[in-house]
Tab-separated table of N, CA and C in Angstrom:
chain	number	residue	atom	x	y	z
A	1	UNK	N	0.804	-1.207	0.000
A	1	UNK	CA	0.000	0.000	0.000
A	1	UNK	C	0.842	1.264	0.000
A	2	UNK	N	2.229	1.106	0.370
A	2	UNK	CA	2.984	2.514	0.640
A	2	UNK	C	3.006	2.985	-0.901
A	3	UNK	N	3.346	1.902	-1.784
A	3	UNK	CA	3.195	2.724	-3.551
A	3	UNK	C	2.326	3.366	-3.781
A	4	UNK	N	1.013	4.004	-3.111
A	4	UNK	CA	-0.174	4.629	-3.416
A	4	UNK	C	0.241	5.767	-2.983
A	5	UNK	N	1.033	6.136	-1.808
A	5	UNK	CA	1.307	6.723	-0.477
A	5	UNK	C	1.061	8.234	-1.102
A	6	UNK	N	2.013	8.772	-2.286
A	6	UNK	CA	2.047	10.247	-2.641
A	6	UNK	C	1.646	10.603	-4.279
A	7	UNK	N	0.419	9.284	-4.608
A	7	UNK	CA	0.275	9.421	-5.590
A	7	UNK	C	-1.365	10.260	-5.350
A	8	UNK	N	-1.321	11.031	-6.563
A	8	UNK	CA	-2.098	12.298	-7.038
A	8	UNK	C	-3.602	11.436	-7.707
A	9	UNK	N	-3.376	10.794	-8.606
A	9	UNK	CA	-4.540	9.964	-9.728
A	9	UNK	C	-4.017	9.113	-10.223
A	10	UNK	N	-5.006	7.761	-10.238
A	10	UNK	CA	-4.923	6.181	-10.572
A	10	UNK	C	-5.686	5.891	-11.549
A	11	UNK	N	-5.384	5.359	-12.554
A	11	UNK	CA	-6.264	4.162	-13.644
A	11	UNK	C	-6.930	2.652	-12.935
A	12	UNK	N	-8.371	2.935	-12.973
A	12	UNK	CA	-8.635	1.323	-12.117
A	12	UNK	C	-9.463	0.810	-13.475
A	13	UNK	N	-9.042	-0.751	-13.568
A	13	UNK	CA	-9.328	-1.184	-15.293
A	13	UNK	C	-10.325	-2.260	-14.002
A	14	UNK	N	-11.937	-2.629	-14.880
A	14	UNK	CA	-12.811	-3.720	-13.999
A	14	UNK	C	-12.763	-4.601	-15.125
A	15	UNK	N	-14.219	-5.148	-14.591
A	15	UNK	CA	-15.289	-6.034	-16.206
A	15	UNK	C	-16.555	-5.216	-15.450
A	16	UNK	N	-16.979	-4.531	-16.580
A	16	UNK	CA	-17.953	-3.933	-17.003
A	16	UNK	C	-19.628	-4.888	-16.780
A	17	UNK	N	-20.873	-4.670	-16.088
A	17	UNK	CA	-21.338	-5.615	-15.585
A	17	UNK	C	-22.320	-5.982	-16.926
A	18	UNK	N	-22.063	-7.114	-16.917
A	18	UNK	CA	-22.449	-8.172	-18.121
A	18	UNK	C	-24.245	-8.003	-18.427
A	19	UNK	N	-25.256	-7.431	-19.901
A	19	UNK	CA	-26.566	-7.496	-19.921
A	19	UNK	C	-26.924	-8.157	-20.391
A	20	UNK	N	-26.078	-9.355	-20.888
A	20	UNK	CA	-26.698	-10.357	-21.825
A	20	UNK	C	-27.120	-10.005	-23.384
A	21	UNK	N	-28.073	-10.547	-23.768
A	21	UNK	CA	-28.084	-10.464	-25.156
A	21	UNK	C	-29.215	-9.020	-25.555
A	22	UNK	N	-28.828	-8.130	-26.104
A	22	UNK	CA	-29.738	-6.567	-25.859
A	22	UNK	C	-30.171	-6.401	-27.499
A	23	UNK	N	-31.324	-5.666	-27.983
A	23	UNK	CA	-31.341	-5.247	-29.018
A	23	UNK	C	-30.311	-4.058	-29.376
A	24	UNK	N	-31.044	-3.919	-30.392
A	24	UNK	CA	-30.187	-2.113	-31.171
A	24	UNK	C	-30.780	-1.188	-30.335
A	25	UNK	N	-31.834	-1.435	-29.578
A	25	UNK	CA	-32.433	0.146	-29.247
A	25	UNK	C	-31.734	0.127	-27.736
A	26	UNK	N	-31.661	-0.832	-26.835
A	26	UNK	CA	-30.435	-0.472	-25.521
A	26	UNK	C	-29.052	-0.661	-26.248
A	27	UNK	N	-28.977	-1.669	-26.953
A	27	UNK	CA	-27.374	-1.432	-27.314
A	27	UNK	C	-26.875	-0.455	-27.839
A	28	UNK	N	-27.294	0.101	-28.827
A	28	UNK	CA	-26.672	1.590	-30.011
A	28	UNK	C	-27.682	2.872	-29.655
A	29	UNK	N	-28.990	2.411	-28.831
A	29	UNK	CA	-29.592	3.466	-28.922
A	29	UNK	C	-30.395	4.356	-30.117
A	30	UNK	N	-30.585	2.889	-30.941
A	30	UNK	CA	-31.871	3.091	-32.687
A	30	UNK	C	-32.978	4.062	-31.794
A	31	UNK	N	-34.066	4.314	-32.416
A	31	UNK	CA	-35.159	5.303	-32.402
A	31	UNK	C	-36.354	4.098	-32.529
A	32	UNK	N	-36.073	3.005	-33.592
A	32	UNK	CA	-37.372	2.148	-34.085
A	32	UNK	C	-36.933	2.388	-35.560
A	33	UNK	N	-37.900	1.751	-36.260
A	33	UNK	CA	-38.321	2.324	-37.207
A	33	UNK	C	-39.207	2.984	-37.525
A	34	UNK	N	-40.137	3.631	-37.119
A	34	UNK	CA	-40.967	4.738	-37.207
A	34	UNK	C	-42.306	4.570	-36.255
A	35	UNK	N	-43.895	5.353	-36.359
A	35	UNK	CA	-44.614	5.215	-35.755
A	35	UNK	C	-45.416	4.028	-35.827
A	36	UNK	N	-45.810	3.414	-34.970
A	36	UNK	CA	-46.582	1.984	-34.920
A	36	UNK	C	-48.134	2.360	-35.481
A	37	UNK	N	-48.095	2.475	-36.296
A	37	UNK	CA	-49.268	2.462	-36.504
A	37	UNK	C	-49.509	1.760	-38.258
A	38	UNK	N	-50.652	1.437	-38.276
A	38	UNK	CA	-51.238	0.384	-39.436
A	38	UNK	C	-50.695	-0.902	-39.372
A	39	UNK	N	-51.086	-1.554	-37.580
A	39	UNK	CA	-50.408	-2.823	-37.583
A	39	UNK	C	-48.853	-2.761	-37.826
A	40	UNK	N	-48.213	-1.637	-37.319
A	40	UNK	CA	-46.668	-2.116	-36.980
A	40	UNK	C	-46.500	-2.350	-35.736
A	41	UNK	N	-47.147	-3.106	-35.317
A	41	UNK	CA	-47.149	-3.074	-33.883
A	41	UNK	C	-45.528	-3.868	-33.420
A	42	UNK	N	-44.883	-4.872	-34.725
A	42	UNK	CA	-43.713	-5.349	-34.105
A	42	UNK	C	-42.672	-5.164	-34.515
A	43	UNK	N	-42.618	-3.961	-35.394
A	43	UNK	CA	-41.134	-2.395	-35.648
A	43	UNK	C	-41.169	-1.762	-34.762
A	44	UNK	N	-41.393	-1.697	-33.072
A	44	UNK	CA	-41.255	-0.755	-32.952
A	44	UNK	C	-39.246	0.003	-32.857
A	45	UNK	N	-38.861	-1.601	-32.241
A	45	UNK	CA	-37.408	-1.420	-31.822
A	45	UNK	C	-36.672	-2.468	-33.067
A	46	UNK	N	-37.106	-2.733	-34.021
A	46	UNK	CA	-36.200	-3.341	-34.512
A	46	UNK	C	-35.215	-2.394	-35.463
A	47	UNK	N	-34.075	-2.427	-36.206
A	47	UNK	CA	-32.725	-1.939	-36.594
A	47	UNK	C	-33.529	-1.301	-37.770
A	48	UNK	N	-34.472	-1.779	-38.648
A	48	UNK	CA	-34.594	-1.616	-40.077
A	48	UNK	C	-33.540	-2.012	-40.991
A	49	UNK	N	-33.370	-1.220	-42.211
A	49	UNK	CA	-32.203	-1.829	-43.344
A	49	UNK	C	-31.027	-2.002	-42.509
A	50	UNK	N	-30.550	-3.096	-43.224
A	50	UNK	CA	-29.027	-3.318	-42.647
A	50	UNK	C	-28.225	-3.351	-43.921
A	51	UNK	N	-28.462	-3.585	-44.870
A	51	UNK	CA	-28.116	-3.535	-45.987
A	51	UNK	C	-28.446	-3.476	-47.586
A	52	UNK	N	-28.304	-3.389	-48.529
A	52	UNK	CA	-28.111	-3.436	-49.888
A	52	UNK	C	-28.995	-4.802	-50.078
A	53	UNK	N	-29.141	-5.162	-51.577
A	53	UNK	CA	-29.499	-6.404	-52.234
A	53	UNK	C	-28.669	-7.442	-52.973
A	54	UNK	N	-29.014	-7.172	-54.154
A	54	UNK	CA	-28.014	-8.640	-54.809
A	54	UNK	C	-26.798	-7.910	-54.835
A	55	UNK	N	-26.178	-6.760	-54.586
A	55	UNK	CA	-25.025	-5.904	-54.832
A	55	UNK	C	-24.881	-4.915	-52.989
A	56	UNK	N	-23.841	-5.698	-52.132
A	56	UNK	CA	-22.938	-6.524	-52.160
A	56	UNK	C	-23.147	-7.751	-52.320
A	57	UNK	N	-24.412	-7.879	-51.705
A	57	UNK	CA	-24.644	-9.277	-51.127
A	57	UNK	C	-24.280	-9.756	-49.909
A	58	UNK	N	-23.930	-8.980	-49.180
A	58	UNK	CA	-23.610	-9.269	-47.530
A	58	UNK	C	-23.721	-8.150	-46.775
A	59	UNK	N	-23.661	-8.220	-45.552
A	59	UNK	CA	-23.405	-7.430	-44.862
A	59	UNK	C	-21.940	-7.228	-44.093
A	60	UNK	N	-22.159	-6.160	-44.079
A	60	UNK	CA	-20.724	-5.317	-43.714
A	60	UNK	C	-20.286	-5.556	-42.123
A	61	UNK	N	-18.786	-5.399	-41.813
A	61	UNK	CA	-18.270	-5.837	-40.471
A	61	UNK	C	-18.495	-4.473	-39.476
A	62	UNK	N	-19.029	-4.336	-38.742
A	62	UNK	CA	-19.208	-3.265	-37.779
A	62	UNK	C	-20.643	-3.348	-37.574
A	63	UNK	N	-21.591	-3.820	-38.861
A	63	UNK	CA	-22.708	-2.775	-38.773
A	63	UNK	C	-23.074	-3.473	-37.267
A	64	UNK	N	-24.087	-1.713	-36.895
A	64	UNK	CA	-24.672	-2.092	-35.455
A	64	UNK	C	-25.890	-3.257	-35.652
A	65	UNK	N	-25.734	-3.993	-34.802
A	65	UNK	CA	-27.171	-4.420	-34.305
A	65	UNK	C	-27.097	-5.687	-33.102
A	66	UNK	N	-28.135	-6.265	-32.966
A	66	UNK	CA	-28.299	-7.129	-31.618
A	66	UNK	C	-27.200	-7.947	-31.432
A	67	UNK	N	-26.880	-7.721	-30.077
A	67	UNK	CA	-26.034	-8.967	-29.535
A	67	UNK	C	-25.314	-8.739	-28.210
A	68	UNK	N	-24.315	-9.340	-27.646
A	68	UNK	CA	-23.953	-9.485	-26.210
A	68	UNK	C	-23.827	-8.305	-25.836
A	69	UNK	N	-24.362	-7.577	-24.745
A	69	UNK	CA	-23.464	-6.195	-24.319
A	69	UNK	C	-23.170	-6.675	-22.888
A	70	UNK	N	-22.158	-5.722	-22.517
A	70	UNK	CA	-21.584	-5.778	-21.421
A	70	UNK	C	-20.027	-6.944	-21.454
A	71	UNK	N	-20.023	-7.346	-20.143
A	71	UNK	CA	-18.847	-7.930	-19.723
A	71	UNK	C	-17.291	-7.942	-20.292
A	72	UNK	N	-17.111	-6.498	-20.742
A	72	UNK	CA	-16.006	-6.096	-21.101
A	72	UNK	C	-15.385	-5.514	-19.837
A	73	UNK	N	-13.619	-5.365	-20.494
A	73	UNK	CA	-12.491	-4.559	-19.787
A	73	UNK	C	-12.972	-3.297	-20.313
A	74	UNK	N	-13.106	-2.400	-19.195
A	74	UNK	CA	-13.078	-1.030	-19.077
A	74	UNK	C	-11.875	-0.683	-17.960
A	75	UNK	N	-11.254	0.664	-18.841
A	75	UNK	CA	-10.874	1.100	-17.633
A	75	UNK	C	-10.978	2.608	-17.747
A	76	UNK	N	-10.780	2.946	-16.385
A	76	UNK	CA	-11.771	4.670	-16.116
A	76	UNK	C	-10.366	5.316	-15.564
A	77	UNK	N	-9.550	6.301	-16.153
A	77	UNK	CA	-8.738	6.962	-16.070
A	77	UNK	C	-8.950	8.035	-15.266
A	78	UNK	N	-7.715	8.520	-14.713
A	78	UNK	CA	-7.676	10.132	-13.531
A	78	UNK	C	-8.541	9.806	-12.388
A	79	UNK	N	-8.747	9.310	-12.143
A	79	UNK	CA	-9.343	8.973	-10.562
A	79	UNK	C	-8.482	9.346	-9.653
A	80	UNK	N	-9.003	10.373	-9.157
A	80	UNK	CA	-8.291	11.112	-8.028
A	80	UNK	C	-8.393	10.445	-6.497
A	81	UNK	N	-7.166	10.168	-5.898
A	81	UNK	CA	-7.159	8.953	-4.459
A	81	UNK	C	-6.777	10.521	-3.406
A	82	UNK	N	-8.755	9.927	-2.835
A	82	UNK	CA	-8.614	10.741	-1.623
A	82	UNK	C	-7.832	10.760	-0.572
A	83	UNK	N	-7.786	9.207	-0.067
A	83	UNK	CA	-6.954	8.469	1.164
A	83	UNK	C	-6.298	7.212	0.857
A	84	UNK	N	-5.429	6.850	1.602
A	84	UNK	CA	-4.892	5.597	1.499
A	84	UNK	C	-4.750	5.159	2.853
A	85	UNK	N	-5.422	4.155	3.343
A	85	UNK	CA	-5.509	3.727	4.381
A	85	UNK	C	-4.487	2.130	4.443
A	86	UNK	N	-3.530	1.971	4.687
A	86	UNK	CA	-2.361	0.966	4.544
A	86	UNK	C	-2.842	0.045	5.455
A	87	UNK	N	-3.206	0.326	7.013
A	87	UNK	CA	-3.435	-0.854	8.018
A	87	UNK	C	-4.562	-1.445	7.589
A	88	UNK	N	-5.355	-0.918	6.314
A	88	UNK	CA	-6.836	-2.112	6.142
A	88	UNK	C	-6.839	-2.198	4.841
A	89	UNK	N	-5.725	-1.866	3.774
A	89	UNK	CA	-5.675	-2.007	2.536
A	89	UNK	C	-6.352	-1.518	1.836
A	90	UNK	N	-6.929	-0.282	2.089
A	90	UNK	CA	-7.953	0.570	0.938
A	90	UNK	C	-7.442	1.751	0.419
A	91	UNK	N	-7.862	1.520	-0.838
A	91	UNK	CA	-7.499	3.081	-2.000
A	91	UNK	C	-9.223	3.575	-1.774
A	92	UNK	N	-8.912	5.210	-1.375
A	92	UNK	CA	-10.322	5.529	-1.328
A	92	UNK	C	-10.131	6.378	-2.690
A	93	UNK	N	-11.144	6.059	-3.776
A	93	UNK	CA	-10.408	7.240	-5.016
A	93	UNK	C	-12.423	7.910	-4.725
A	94	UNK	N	-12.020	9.021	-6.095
A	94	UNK	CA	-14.057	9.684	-6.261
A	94	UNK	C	-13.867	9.152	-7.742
A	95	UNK	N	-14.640	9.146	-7.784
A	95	UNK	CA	-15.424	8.731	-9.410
A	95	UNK	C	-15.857	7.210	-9.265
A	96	UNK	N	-16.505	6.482	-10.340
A	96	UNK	CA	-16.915	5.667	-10.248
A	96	UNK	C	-16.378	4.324	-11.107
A	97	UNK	N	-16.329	3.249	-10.856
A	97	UNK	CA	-15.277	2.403	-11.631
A	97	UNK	C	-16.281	1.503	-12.177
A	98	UNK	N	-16.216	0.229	-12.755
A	98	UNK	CA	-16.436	-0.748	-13.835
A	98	UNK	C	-16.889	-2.056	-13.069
A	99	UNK	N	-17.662	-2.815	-13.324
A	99	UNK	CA	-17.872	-3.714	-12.382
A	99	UNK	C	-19.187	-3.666	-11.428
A	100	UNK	N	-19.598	-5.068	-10.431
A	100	UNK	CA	-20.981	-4.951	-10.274
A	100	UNK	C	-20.023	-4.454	-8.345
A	101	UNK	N	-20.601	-4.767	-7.153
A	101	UNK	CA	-20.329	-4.749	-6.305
A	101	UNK	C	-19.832	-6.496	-5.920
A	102	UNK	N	-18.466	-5.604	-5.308
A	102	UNK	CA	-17.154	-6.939	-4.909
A	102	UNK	C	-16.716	-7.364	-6.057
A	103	UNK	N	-16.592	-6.513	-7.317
A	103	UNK	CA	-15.849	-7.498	-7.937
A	103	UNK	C	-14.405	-6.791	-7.786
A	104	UNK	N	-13.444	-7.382	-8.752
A	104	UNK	CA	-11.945	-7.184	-8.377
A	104	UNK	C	-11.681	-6.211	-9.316
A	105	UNK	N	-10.947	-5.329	-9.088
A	105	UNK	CA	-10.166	-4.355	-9.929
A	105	UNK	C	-8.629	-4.354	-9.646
A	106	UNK	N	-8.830	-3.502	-10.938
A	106	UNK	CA	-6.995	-3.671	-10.726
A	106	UNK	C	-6.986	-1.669	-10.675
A	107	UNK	N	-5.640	-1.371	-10.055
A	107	UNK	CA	-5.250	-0.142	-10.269
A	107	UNK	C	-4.254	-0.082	-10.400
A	108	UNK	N	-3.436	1.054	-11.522
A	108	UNK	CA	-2.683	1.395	-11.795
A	108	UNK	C	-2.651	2.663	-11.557
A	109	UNK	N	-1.021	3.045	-11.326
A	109	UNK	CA	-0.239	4.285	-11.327
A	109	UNK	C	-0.520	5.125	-12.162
């Protein structure tokens, strides 16, 4: 704990808490495809076009749409360490880090 001792701001890297499998409208934040009405009752959140027809013929690497979010490495930079308490092993930093409650982080210098 003394390596914390006269340091100013820390990088703490988590895992990011895992949502499972999400559409486009929590994952990317889509709109829908437009107003529900004349029996669209089941566009409201789906992506719409994702692509072209016989020309490419596929779809492209990036495009947004449904699938795993969460349970990534994040890490949250400049976190300023209020205290360092050595006899009970705690970095007290402000801001907020990555991860659900108790999980493990790492911090860096």
């Amino acid at each position: 704990m003394n390596l914390f001792e006269n340091t100013e701001f820390v990088d703490v890297v988590g895992t990011s808490k895992g949502k499972g499998f999400q559409g486009v409208v929590k994952r990317h934040g889509f709109g829908g495809v437009g107003q529900t009405t004349h029996g669209q009752d089941d566009r409201a959140r789906k992506p719409g076009s994702i692509g072209a027809c016989s020309y490419p013929a596929k779809v492209f690497k990036g495009m947004r749409m449904g699938g795993q979010m969460g349970g990534d490495r994040v890490t949250t930079q400049n976190l300023k360490v209020l205290k360092v308490i050595p006899e009970h092993n705690l970095i007290l930093v402000k801001g907020s880090v990555a991860g659900c409650n108790g999980s493990t982080l790492l911090i860096k210098k």
